[in-house]
Amino acid sequence: MVKDKKIELLENSAVKLTITVDQKDVRTEYDNLLKKYAKDAHVKGFRKGKVPTNVLEQKFGESIRIEASQQSLEAAVKKVFDEIEEKPLPYSQPELADEPDFSMEKDLVFSITYDTFPKIELGEYEGLQIEEPQVSISKDDEKRELEQIQEQNAMVMEKEDAVIEDGHIVTMDYQELDGDGAPIDGTSREDFTFTVGSGYNLYALDDDIKGLKKGDTKTIEKDFPADSENKELAGQHKSVKVKIKTVKVKDIPELDDELAKDVNEDFETLDDLKNDIRSRLEKNLETRIRQMKIDQVMDQLIESSTIPVPASMLNAELENSWQRFVHQFRAPEDQVLQLLQMQGKTKDELLDEWREAADKNLRRSLITQKLIELEKTEISDDELDAELGEHAQQGNTSLDEIKEYFSKQGMMPYLKQDLLERKAQEALLQSAKVKKGKKMTYLDVVQAKQ
């Protein structure tokens, strides 16, 4: 059937495949269809199955010719795909490069284009130069963590006679007034709650309500500058009447052994809590510095390697990101699109914002997979069990139970792939030449853009 095939490599791992189907085979397909339809065709003046082929050709010849050509085309494509290595990606639908000439008098020649898995040419990946930031965990870092724990364990209590100040949690009613002091319809809000000093209220009334108590009423006159962050209020004068309904304060617990016991029943003293904080900070720092070093070697490899990312692969990655984005809202896609529209954005605009990061992530993933292939990286049963053991410990369950869970959920292949990637990246770091980098604070490191 296939008389000839030609593969032309295009940019970004795209392929143009040109196939020639022998004219005799196309003609045979046409004749077979003609016979088939002659048995079933209903033509006025003829009994079923007795329609002469020349009559059938006069009435339906053109459509049968096209159908025969299309079936020949599809069969030829399937046969060639079974023979060649340059197969299309699962999410790359082959497309006709141009409209074929469906003639019965000559060979059927057509071309299709599609994306294939990219052929990666890695740059030098051993002995890369990287820097390791110099960081130490300070007393201030530990103090900040302790303060956050105090905040998380604070009790919120209503105070009848409390005078409002920063940090208090206030519930109030408010409404705009016109020039005559009359309420403006549609501007009222009841039981609005916010923390004073946070600025999380429409009219930025934090400073204006300080000094008030529960039950107090006040009319606040405010002029908003032309460059106000709230564009709806910019350059306007507003008169807002507020009524304070409740004032709550946070009862911050003392830093003592009792707080430590409240945080974790395994802790006996405040020192136990502090030691745990120190250990956690050190682990976070170690993880983040490792990631920073991986980022460095990966950035160098992206720069030095040839990675022709197919358009369909990038589009599929973006679509996956979109689906994860929609899932976060726990709402139908059309509602998420409406929310975006209210913010003056479209799905396409959002995908364009993500495109650069998605492209970089794909390149990193392709590089890592190529490293696994080149270095013949494998995960032993012991390594897999060790990883599963950590999951079991975190979930307070047994190794057998966690194995069964991962198997039933179909998660085992993903876990193995994750281990392979981590092992390949660790090998990169082991071969890298590390020199001391600049001094950084703990916060600078953990908050650095990833």
mmCIF file of N, CA and C in Angstrom, residues 16 45 53 65 88 90 103 109 166 169 180-181 272 283 317 328 331 351 358 365 376 378 388 428 440:
data_model
loop_
_atom_site.group_PDB
_atom_site.id
_atom_site.type_symbol
_atom_site.label_atom_id
_atom_site.label_comp_id
_atom_site.label_asym_id
_atom_site.label_seq_id
_atom_site.Cartn_x
_atom_site.Cartn_y
_atom_site.Cartn_z
ATOM 1 N N LYS A 16 7.304 16.632 9.601
ATOM 2 C CA LYS A 16 6.436 16.598 8.420
ATOM 3 C C LYS A 16 6.649 15.242 7.764
ATOM 4 N N GLY A 45 -36.127 3.145 -9.244
ATOM 5 C CA GLY A 45 -36.133 2.434 -10.524
ATOM 6 C C GLY A 45 -35.347 1.141 -10.497
ATOM 7 N N THR A 53 -23.284 -0.436 -11.358
ATOM 8 C CA THR A 53 -22.207 0.384 -10.796
ATOM 9 C C THR A 53 -22.057 1.711 -11.530
ATOM 10 N N ARG A 65 -15.331 8.349 -4.041
ATOM 11 C CA ARG A 65 -13.915 8.586 -4.350
ATOM 12 C C ARG A 65 -13.206 9.234 -3.158
ATOM 13 N N PRO A 88 3.842 10.471 16.873
ATOM 14 C CA PRO A 88 3.290 11.702 17.459
ATOM 15 C C PRO A 88 3.109 11.579 18.964
ATOM 16 N N PRO A 90 1.083 11.924 22.458
ATOM 17 C CA PRO A 90 -0.334 11.594 22.705
ATOM 18 C C PRO A 90 -1.268 12.788 22.546
ATOM 19 N N SER A 103 -7.385 11.801 -6.490
ATOM 20 C CA SER A 103 -7.636 11.335 -7.850
ATOM 21 C C SER A 103 -7.424 9.837 -7.909
ATOM 22 N N VAL A 109 -0.629 11.235 -2.812
ATOM 23 C CA VAL A 109 0.507 11.810 -2.086
ATOM 24 C C VAL A 109 -0.032 12.859 -1.111
ATOM 25 N N ASP A 166 -4.382 49.256 67.816
ATOM 26 C CA ASP A 166 -3.849 48.283 66.859
ATOM 27 C C ASP A 166 -3.841 46.877 67.453
ATOM 28 N N ILE A 169 -9.547 43.169 67.435
ATOM 29 C CA ILE A 169 -10.449 42.653 66.400
ATOM 30 C C ILE A 169 -11.808 43.307 66.612
ATOM 31 N N ASP A 180 -26.170 65.798 53.031
ATOM 32 C CA ASP A 180 -27.144 66.207 54.050
ATOM 33 C C ASP A 180 -27.134 65.275 55.257
ATOM 34 N N GLY A 181 -26.234 64.312 55.252
ATOM 35 C CA GLY A 181 -26.146 63.377 56.375
ATOM 36 C C GLY A 181 -27.127 62.230 56.311
ATOM 37 N N ASP A 272 12.364 22.204 75.257
ATOM 38 C CA ASP A 272 12.006 21.173 74.270
ATOM 39 C C ASP A 272 11.417 21.827 73.022
ATOM 40 N N LYS A 283 16.408 22.169 59.249
ATOM 41 C CA LYS A 283 15.950 21.296 58.164
ATOM 42 C C LYS A 283 15.411 22.123 56.997
ATOM 43 N N GLU A 317 1.087 21.300 29.072
ATOM 44 C CA GLU A 317 1.550 21.693 30.406
ATOM 45 C C GLU A 317 0.741 22.877 30.926
ATOM 46 N N GLN A 328 -8.442 24.516 42.508
ATOM 47 C CA GLN A 328 -8.220 25.230 43.768
ATOM 48 C C GLN A 328 -9.456 26.016 44.204
ATOM 49 N N ALA A 331 -14.848 25.126 42.203
ATOM 50 C CA ALA A 331 -16.020 25.678 41.517
ATOM 51 C C ALA A 331 -15.948 25.279 40.046
ATOM 52 N N LEU A 351 -2.738 32.255 30.835
ATOM 53 C CA LEU A 351 -1.821 31.247 30.316
ATOM 54 C C LEU A 351 -0.556 31.886 29.757
ATOM 55 N N ALA A 358 6.263 27.780 32.700
ATOM 56 C CA ALA A 358 5.913 26.428 32.258
ATOM 57 C C ALA A 358 6.977 25.889 31.306
ATOM 58 N N SER A 365 12.440 19.298 33.465
ATOM 59 C CA SER A 365 11.944 17.926 33.528
ATOM 60 C C SER A 365 12.574 17.063 32.435
ATOM 61 N N LYS A 376 21.693 5.778 33.564
ATOM 62 C CA LYS A 376 21.037 4.498 33.898
ATOM 63 C C LYS A 376 20.655 4.453 35.391
ATOM 64 N N GLU A 378 18.657 4.013 38.682
ATOM 65 C CA GLU A 378 17.615 3.078 39.102
ATOM 66 C C GLU A 378 17.336 3.248 40.590
ATOM 67 N N LEU A 388 8.927 4.932 51.440
ATOM 68 C CA LEU A 388 7.596 4.566 51.924
ATOM 69 C C LEU A 388 7.558 4.565 53.452
ATOM 70 N N LEU A 428 24.038 15.169 40.282
ATOM 71 C CA LEU A 428 24.530 16.436 39.723
ATOM 72 C C LEU A 428 25.240 17.254 40.794
ATOM 73 N N MET A 440 23.886 35.432 53.663
ATOM 74 C CA MET A 440 22.460 35.723 53.589
ATOM 75 C C MET A 440 21.819 35.399 54.923
#
